[in-house]
Every structure is written in structure tokens, then in C-alpha cells.
Short mmCIF file of C-alpha atoms and ligand atoms in Angstrom, two decimals:
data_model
loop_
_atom_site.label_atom_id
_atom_site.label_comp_id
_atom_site.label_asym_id
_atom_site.label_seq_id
_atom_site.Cartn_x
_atom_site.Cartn_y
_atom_site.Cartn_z
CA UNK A 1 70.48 108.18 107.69
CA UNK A 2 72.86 104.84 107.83
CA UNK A 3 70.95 101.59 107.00
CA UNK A 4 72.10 98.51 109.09
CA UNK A 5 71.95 95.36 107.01
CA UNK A 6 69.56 93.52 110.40
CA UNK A 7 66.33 94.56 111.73
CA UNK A 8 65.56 94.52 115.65
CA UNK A 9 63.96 91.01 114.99
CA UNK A 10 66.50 89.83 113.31
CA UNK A 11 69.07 90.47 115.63
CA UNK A 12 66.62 89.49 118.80
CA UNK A 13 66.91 85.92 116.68
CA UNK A 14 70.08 86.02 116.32
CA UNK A 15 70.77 87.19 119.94
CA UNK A 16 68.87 83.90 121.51
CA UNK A 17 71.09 81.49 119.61
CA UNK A 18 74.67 83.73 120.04
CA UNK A 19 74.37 85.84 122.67
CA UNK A 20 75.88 89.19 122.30
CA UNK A 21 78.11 91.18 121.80
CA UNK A 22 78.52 89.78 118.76
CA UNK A 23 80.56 90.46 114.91
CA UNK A 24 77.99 90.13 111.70
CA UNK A 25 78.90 90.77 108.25
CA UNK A 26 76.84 90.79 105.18
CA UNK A 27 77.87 88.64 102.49
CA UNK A 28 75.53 90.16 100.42
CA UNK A 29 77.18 93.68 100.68
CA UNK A 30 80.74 91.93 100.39
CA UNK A 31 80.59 90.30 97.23
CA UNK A 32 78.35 93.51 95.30
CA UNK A 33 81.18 95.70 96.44
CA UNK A 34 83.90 93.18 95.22
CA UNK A 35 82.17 93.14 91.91
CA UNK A 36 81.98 96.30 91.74
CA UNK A 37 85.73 96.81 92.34
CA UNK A 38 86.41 94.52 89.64
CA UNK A 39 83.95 95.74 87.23
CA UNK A 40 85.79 99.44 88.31
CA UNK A 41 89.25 97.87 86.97
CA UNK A 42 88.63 95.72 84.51
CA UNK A 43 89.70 98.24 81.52
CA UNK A 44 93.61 96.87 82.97
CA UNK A 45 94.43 93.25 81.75
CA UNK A 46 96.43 92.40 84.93
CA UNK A 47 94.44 93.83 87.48
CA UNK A 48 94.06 92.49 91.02
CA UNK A 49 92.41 93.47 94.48
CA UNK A 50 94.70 91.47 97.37
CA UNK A 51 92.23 91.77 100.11
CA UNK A 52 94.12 93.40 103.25
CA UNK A 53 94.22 90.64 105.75
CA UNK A 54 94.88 92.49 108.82
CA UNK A 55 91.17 93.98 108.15
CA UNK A 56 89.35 90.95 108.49
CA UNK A 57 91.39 88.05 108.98
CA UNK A 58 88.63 85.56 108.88
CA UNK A 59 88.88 82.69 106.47
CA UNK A 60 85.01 82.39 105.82
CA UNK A 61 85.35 86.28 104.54
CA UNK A 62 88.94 85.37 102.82
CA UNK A 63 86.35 82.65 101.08
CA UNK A 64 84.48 85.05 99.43
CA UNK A 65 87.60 87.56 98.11
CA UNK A 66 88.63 84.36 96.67
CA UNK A 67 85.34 83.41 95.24
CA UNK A 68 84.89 87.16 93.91
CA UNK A 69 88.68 86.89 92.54
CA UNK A 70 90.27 88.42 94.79
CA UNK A 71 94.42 87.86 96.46
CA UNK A 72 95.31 88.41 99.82
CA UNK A 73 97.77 91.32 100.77
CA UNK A 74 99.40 89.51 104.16
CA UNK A 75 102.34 91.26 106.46
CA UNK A 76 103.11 88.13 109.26
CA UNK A 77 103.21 85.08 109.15
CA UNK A 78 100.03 84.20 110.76
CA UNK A 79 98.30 85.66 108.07
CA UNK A 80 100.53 83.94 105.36
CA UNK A 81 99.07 80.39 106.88
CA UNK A 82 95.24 82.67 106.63
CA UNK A 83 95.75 82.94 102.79
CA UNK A 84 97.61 79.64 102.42
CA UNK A 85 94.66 77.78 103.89
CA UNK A 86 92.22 79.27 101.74
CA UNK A 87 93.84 77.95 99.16
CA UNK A 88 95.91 81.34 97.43
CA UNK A 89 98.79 80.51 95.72
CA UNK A 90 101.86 82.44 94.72
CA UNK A 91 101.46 85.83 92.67
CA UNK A 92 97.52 85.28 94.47
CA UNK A 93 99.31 86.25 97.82
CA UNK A 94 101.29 89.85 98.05
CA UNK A 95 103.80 90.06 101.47
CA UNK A 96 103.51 93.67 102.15
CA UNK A 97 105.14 93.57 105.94
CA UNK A 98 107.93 95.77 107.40
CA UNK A 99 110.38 95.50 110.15
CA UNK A 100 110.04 91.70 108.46
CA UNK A 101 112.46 89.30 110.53
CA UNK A 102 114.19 87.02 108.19
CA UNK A 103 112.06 84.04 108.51
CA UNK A 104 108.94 85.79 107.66
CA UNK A 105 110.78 86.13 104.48
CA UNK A 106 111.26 82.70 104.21
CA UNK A 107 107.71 81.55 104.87
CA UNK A 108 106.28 83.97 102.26
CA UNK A 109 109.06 82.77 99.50
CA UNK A 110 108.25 79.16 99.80
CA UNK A 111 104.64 79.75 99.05
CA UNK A 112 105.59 81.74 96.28
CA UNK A 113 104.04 84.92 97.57
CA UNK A 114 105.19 88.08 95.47
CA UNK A 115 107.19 89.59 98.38
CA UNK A 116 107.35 93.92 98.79
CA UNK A 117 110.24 94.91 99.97
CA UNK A 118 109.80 97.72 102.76
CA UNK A 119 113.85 99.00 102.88
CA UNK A 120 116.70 98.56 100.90
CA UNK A 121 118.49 96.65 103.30
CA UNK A 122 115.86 93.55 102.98
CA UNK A 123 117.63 92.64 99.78
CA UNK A 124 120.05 91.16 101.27
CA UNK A 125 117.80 89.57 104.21
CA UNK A 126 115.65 87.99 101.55
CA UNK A 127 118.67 86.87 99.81
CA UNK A 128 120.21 85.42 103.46
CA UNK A 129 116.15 83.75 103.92
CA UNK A 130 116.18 82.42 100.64
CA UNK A 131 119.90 80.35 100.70
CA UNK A 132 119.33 79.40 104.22
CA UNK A 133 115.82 78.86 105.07
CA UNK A 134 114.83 78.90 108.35
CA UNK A 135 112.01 78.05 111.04
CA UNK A 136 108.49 78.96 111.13
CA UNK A 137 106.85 80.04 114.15
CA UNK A 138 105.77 76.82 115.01
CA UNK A 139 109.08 75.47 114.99
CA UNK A 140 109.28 73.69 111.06
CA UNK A 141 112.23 73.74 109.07
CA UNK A 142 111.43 76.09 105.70
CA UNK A 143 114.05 74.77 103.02
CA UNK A 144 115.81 76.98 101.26
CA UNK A 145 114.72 78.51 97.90
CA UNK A 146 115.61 80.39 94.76
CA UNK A 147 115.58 84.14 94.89
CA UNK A 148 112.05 85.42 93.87
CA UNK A 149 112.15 86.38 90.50
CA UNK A 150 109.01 88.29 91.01
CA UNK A 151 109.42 91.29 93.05
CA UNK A 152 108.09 94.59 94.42
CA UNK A 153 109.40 97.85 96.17
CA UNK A 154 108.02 100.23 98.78
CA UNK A 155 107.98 103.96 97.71
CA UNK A 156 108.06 106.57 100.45
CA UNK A 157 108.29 110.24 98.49
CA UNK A 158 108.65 112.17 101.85
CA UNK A 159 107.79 115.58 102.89
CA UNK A 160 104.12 116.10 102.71
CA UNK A 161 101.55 114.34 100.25
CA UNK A 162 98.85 117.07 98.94
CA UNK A 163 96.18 117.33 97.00
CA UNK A 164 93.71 119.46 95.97
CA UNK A 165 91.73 119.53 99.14
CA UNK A 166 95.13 119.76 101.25
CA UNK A 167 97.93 117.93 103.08
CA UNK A 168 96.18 114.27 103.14
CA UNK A 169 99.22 112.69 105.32
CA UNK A 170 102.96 113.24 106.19
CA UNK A 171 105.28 110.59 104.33
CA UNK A 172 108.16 111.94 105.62
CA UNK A 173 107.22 111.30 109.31
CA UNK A 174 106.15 107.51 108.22
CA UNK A 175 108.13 104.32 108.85
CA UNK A 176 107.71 102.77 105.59
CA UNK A 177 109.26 102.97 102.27
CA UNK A 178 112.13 103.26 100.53
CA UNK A 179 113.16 106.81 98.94
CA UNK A 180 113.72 107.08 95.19
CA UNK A 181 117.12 106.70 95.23
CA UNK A 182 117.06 103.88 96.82
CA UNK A 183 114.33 102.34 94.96
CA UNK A 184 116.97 103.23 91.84
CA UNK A 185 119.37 101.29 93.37
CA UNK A 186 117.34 98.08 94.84
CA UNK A 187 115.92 97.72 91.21
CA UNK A 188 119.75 97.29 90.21
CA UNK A 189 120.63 95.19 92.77
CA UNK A 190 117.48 92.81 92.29
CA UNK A 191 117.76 92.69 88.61
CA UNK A 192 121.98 91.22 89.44
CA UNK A 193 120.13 89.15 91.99
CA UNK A 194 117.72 87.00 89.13
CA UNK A 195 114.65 88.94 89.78
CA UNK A 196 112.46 89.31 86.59
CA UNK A 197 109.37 91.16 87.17
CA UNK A 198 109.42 94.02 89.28
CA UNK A 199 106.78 95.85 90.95
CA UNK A 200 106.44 99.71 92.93
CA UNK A 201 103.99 100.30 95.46
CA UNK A 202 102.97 103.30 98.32
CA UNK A 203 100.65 104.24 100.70
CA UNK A 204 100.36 107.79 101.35
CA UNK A 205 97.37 108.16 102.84
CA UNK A 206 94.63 106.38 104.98
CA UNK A 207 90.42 106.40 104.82
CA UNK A 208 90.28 108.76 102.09
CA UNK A 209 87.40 109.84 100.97
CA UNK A 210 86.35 111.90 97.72
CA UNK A 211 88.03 109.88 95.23
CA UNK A 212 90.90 111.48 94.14
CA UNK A 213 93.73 109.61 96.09
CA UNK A 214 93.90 106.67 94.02
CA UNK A 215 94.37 108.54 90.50
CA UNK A 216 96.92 111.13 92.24
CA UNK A 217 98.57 108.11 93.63
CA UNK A 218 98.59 106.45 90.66
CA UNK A 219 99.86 109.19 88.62
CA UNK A 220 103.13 109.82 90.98
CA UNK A 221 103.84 106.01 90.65
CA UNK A 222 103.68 105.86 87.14
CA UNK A 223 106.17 108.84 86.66
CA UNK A 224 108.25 107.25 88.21
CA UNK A 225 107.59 103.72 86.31
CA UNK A 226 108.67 106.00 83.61
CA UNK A 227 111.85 107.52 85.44
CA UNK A 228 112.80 104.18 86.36
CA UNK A 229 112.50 102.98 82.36
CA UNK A 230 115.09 105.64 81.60
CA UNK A 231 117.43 104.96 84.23
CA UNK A 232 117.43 101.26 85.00
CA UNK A 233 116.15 99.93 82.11
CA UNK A 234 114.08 98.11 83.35
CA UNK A 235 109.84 98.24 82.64
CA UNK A 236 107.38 97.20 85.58
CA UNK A 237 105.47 94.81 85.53
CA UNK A 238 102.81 96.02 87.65
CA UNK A 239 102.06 98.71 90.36
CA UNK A 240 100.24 98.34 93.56
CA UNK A 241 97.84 100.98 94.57
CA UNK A 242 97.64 99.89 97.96
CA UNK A 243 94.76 100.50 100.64
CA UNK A 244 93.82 103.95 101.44
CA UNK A 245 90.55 104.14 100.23
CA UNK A 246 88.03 104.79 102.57
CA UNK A 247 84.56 105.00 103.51
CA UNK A 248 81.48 107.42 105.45
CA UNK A 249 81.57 106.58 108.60
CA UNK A 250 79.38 109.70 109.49
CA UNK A 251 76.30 110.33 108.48
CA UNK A 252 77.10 113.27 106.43
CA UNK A 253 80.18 111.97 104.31
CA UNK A 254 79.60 110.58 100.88
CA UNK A 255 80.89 107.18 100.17
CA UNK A 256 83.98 106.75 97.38
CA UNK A 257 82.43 106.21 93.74
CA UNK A 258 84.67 103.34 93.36
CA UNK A 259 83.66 103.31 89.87
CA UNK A 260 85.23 106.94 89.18
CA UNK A 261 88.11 106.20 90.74
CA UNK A 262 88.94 103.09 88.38
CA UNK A 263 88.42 105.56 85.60
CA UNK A 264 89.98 108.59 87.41
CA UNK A 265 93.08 105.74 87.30
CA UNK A 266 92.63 104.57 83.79
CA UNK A 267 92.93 108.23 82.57
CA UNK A 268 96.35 109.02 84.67
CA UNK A 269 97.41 105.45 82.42
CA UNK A 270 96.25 106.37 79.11
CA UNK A 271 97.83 110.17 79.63
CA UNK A 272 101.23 108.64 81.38
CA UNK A 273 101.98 105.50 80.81
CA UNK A 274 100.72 104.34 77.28
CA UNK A 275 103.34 107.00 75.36
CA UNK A 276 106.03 105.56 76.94
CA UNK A 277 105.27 101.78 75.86
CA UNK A 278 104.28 100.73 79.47
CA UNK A 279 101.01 100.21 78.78
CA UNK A 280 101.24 96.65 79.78
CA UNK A 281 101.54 97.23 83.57
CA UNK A 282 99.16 96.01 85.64
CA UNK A 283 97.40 97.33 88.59
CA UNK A 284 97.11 95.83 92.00
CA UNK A 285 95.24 97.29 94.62
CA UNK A 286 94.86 96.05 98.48
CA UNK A 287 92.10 97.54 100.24
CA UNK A 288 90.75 96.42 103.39
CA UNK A 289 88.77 99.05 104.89
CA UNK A 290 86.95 99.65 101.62
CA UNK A 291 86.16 96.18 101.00
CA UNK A 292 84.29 94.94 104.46
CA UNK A 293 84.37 97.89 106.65
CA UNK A 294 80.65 98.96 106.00
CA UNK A 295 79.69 95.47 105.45
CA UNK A 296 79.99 94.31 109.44
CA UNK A 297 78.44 95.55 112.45
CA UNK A 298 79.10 94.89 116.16
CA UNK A 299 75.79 94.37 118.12
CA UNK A 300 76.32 94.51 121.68
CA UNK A 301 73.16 94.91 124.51
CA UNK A 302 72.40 97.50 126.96
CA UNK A 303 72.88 96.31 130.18
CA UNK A 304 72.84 99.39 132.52
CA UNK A 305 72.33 103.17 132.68
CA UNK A 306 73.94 105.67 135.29
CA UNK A 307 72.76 109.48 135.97
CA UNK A 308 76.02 111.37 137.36
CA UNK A 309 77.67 114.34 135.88
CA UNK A 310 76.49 112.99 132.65
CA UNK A 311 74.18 110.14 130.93
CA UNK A 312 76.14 106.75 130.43
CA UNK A 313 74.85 103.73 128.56
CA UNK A 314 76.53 100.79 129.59
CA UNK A 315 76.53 97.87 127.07
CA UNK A 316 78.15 94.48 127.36
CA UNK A 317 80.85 95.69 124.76
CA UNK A 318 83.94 97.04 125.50
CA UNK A 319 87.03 98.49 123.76
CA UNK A 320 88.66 95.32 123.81
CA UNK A 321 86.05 94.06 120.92
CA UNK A 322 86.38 97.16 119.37
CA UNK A 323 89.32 99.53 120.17
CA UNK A 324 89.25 102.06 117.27
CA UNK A 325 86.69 105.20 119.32
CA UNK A 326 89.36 104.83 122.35
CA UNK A 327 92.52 104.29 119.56
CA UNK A 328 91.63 106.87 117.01
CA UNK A 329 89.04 108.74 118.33
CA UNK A 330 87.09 107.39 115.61
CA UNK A 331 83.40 107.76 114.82
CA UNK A 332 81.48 104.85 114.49
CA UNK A 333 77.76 105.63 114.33
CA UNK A 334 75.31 103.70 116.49
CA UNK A 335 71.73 103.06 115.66
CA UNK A 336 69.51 101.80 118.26
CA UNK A 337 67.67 99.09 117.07
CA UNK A 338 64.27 99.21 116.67
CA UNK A 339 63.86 102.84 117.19
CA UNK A 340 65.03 104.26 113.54
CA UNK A 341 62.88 107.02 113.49
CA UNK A 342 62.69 108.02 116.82
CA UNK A 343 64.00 111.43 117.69
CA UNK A 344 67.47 111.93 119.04
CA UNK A 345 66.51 114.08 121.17
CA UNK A 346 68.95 112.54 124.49
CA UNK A 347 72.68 112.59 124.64
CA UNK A 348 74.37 110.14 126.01
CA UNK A 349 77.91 108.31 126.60
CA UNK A 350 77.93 105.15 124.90
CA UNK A 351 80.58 102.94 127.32
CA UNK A 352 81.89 99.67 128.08
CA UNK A 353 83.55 98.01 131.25
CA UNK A 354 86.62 97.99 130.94
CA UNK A 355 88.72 100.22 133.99
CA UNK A 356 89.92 102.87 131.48
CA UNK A 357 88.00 106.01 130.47
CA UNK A 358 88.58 106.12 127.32
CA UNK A 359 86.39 102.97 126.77
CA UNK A 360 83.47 104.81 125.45
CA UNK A 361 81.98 103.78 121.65
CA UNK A 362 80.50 107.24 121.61
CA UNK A 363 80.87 110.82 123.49
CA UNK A 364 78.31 113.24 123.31
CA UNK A 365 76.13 111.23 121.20
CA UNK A 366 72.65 112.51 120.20
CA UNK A 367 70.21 109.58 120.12
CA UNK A 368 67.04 108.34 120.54
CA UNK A 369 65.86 107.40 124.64
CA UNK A 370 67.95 104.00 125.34
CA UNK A 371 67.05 101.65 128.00
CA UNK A 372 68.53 98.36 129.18
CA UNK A 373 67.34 95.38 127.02
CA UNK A 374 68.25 97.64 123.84
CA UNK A 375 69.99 96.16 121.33
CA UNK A 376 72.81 98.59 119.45
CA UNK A 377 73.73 98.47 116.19
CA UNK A 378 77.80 99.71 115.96
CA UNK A 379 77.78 100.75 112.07
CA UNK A 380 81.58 100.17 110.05
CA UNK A 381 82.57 97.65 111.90
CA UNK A 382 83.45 95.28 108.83
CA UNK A 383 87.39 96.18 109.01
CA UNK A 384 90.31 96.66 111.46
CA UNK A 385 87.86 95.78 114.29
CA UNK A 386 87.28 92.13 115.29
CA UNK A 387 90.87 92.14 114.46
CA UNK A 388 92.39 94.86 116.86
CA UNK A 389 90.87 93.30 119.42
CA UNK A 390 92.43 93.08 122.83
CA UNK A 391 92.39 91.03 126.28
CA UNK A 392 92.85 93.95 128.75
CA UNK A 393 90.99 93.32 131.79
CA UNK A 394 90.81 89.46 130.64
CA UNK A 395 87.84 90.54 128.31
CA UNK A 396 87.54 87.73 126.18
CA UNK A 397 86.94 88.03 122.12
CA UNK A 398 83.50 88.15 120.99
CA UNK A 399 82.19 85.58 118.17
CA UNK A 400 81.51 86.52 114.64
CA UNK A 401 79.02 85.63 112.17
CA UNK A 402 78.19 85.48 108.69
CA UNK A 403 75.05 86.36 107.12
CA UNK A 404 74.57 84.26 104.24
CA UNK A 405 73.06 85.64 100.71
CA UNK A 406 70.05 83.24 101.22
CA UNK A 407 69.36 85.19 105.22
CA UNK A 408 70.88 82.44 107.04
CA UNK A 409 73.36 82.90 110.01
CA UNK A 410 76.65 81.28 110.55
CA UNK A 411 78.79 81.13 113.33
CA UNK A 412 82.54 81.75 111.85
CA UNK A 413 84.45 82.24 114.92
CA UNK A 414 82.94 81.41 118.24
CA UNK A 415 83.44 83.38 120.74
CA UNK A 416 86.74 83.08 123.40
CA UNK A 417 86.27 80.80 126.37
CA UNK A 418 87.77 81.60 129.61
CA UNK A 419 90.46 78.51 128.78
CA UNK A 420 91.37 80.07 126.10
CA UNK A 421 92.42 82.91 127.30
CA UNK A 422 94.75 80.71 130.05
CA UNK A 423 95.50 78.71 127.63
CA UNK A 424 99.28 79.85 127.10
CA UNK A 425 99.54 79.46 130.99
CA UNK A 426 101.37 75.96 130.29
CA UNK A 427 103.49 76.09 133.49
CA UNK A 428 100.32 76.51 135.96
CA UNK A 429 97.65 73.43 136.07
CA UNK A 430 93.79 74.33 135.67
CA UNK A 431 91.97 77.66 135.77
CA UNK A 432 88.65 77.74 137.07
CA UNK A 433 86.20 79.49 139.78
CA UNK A 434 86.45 77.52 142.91
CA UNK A 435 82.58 77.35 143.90
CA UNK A 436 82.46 77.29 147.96
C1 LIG B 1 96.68 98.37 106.19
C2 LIG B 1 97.24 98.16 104.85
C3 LIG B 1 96.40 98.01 103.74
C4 LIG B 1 94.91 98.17 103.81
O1 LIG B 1 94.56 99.47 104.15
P1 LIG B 1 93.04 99.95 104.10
O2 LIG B 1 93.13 101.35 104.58
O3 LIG B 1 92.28 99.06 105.01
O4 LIG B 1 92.57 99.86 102.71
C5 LIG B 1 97.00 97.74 102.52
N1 LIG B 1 98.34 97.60 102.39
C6 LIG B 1 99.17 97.74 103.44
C7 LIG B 1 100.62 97.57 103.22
C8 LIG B 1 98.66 98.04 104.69
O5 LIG B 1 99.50 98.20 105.72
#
């Protein structure tokens, strides 16, 4: 069975002073987990987690990674201003974007962020960013600045990525990355440019479970550290692990052993890399999903059941707070508050409002008899989330909270107002119901 991190009471409390649907995370459950991911890594000197912003870009969570030593992986330039603001400087702040325009580039150079270069042909954009500068979204002038002398490249290996268990995801049908040739030739070209350190990173697969994707990973990139030794020259400086790792979101899967997988990496470092007089690279990781997805939950009310062709539960929830079941077709379990150990002995359709069928949190879904007034408890809702949310059908952003070590609640980002949502409508005066 999945434990929630609230009781029924707590969220009734909780649901008189922010009415729902509301975002919680779990402090608590953030920072053991971010220990524990440090404590998993800390046989390599250099070693750092750069939280994935785009999973919970929230600067009351960013806090925390901070506080538990943590950087900030960023890929716009909204989130650069995110880890900026929390106070990350330079090699704390990795730009892993693609498709990057120009001034992007600029905006993550000035702050001294270690930049990742997606393609081959960003060389020579960064270089054009860095001796012109440009303008920030807001409209500032970014002066122009030395080429980083600090820098990492995207590996994309192609064809199919396999392990043991089978094909875990399709490289060669991905966007991202550079091939090894051209990773070769970029670590030429940035090495003429100034650059001193140099970094490799991939992602090759997404939510894994099982724990062997980070030490496979790892041991691919550190060939071709190796390879890249012999043929360049030049020795990394560190190599970034990227996200990938996942977590249970059903019932039945078995969360990642973070703890083996640090030393499932440490092995593929002592066996590779330490022979060849590498053995001072360090390793970066940037997780997301693994570091707050299980820690948040999206409580939402029941506010209406229909009987037609099949059971729906309507809740005050839609996919515009939460987006992944009607995205991915993703499972996110659901526990209805209060009644843990009932039976599940009804089926149901767990929906919201929005005019699109495919706004359902659940299909099929065995559970316990729900009535209106029921509070649900959406489980793995810590990451990629709150932050895919939507405005279709003018549904407005929920708030989100924070529940403190010490049991108290905080609201972190209030929930949209109806004015906000107009609120780029510049050209037209005042939005409001006319009341007769
Ligand atoms: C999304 C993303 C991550 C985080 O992925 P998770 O699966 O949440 O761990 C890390 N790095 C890059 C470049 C990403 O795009």
C-alpha cells in the first residue's frame, strides 16, 4: 500500500484555510532523500546533484536543494532568474537547454552558469552571445563576456539504448545530443576557443526503475572520457549523469535503492576510469523526478458523481493542474482519504471538468465507495506536475504548499486569480462578471 505523508484531518485543516485543489510537499521527505543522494555519492570528491528545475520550479523547494547542497540544472531563462534568486552561483547552476536562442546563452554566461552544449553548431552561437551580449526577456541589456572556460557537451549514441531487461529508450529517434564525432570535434574547437574544463553528459532514458541505468550510463560515458583522452588530449573534468532515475508510481513497483546505484556507479569508476589516470572526474547528476516526485501530492475534493455507461467521480481538479494521466497516460495512484483500509471493491473514473475526455486522473480504477465531500489524495505528484500545468478552459493554477519539518503549513504559491489570468490582456480595460 502507498502511504500519503497527510491524514484526512490534516488535510480537512488544511482544506478550511486553502481551499482545494491544492499542491503539498513534504519537506521532511525532501531533504532525507537529498541526504541520502549525497550520502549515495559521496565516495566522488566533486560530486553534485543540480536539482532539475523544470520539476518543481518553486523557490521555497529550490531553498531546500540549496540548503541540502544541492545546484540547479535550468534550460530557459525563466528558470535561470529561479536559481539566480535563490542565491546559486556559477558552476552551482548547470544550463542544460536545447533549441537555446542566442540570448539564453547570454543570460546563463553572465551568471557564470556551466553551460551544456546540446549541438555542435552552438559553439559558435555561444561564441556570437558571448562577444555581443544581448537582451533578456524583459528587455535588459546583458554585456558581453569572455568565452566560458568551463564547459560541457551533450552525447546522443543513437540507435537503441539496452540493457539487461531490454530496449529502455530510442536515442536515435531523440532531439538531443551531439554524436561522437561531433563531440570529437566540439572538444577541439572549444579547447582553440579558451575553454578549460570540459564536461560530457546524456540522457538515455526516462523514470527508470531497478537501478541499473545510472551505472550502465555511467560506464558508456566514461569509455568514452577515455576515448576522448586518446584522441583529443584532453581529460574531463567531470561527467553529468543526468535525470532518468525514477520512482513507483504503482503500487507494485519497487522504489530505486539510490544507495546501490551510487555504488553500482563507483564500481563502473574504479573498473574504468581509475587505470587510465581519470580518476579525478567528478560526477554530476540532475534528477528531478527522483528528488520531489513522491514527496508532493495534489489533494483535490469530490464534488459530484454521475451513473451513465460507467461510474464517474468528479473532483474540482482538472488536467490543467495536473496534465501527466491525459499526457502520458500515466499512473498516479489515488487514495481516498480517510478510508485506507476500506475495500476497493467499486470502479470508478476519476475526472475533472475540463471539455476534453481525456481529462480523467484515473480509468478503471478499483477503489474504495467515494462520495462527494471526499477528499483525494493524488500520490507522485512532487515533480513535472504543478509545473506542466495549463490554462485550457481558463482553469486557473492551483496554490501550493509546504509542509514544514516541525508540521506546520505554508502557503508557497497562492493560487491564480481570475486577473491573473487576463492579466497579459494589456490592450482591453478590466475583466470582471457584470452582476445584473
Ligand atoms: C528533464 C531533465 C532532467 C530531469 O529529469 P528527471 O527524469 O526528472 O530526473 C535532467 N536533465 C535534463 C537535461 C532534462 O531535460
Amino acid at each position: 500500500m502507498k502511504k500519503t505523508f497527510l491524514t484526512k484531518e490534516q488535510a480537512e485543516a488544511i482544506a478550511r484555510e486553502y481551499p482545494t485543489p491544492f499542491y503539498i510537499y513534504d519537506e521532511k521527505g525532501i531533504r532525507e532523500n537529498a541526504r541520502r543522494v549525497q550520502e549515495a555519492f559521496s565516495w566522488n570528491k566533486g560530486f553534485r546533484e543540480y536539482f532539475a528545475v523544470k520539476a518543481l520550479p518553486n523557490p521555497a523547494v529550490m531553498q531546500i536543494m540549496k540548503e541540502e547542497g544541492c545546484g540547479f540544472d535550468c534550460a530557459s531563462e525563466t528558470e535561470l532568474i529561479l536559481a539566480d534568486a535563490v542565491g546559486a552561483k556559477t558552476a552551482e547552476i548547470m544550463f542544460s537547454s536545447n533549441d537555446t536562442p542566442e540570448a539564453e546563452f547570454a543570460c546563463a554566461n553572465t551568471l557564470g552558469a556551466i553551460i551544456n552544449l546540446d549541438d555542435i553548431t552552438h559553439i559558435e552561437t555561444l561564441r556570437a552571445a558571448c562577444e555581443k551580449g544581448g537582451t533578456d526577456a524583459s528587455g535588459n541589456r546583458i554585456a558581453p563576456s569572455a568565452f566560458p572556460e568551463t564547459i560541457c557537451c551533450r552525447y546522443n549514441p543513437g540507435g537503441v539504448f539496452e540493457m539487461a531487461n531490454g530496449i529502455m529508450d530510442h536515442p536515435g529517434d531523440s532531439k538531443y545530443g551531439m554524436t561522437k564525432a561531433q563531440l570529437f570535434q566540439a572538444y577541439r574547437r572549444l579547447k582553440e576557443l579558451g575553454a578549460k574544463r570540459f564536461g560530457l553528459h546524456a540522457f538515455l532514458a526516462s523514470n527508470t526503475v531497478g537501478g541499473d541505468y545510472y551505472p550502465q550510463l555511467a560506464a558508456r560515458l566514461f569509455q568514452i572520457a577515455v576515448e576522448i583522452k586518446e584522441q583529443t588530449g584532453i581529460a574531463l573534468s567531470f561527467i553529468n549523469l543526468s535525470g532518468g532515475v525514477g520512482i513507483p508510481y504503482r503500487p507494485n513497483e519497487q522504489a530505486n535503492d539510490i544507495l546501490a546505484i551510487g555504488a553500482g556507479v563507483r564500481r563502473q569508476f574504479e573498473s574504468i576510469l581509475e587505470p587510465t589516470g581519470l580518476q579525478d572526474i567528478a560526477i554530476y547528476t540532475e534528477m528531478g523526478r527522483f528528488m520531489t516526485g513522491p514527496y508532493g501530492a495534489l489533494i483535490t475534493r469530490v464534488i459530484h458523481e454521475k451513473h451513465i455507461y460507467k461510474e464517474y467521480i468528479g473532483v474540482d481538479a482538472c488536467a490543467a493542474n495536473l496534465i501527466r494521466p491525459a499526457m502520458y497516460d500515466a499512473y498516479h495512484h489515488i487514495t481516498v482519504l480517510g478510508k485506507e483500509e476500506e475495500p476497493a471493491d467499486h470502479m470508478y473514473d476519476v475526472v475533472g471538468s475540463l471539455c476534453e475526455n481525456n481529462d480523467k486522473f484515473a480509468i478503471d480504477r478499483h477503489l474504495p465507495e467515494i462520495v462527494p465531500g471526499d477528499l483525494l489524495y493524488l500520490h507522485d505528484a512532487g515533480a513535472h506536475s504543478f509545473s506542466m500545468g495549463y490554462n485550457y478552459n481558463g482553469k486557473l493554477w492551483c496554490a501550493e504548499l509546504l509542509l514544514k519539518e516541525d508540521g506546520a503549513v505554508s502557503l508557497i504559491r497562492r493560487a491564480q486569480t481570475p486577473n491573473d489570468y487576463f492579466s497579459t490582456l494589456d490592450v482591453l480595460p478590466q475583466f470582471k462578471l457584470t452582476q445584473p
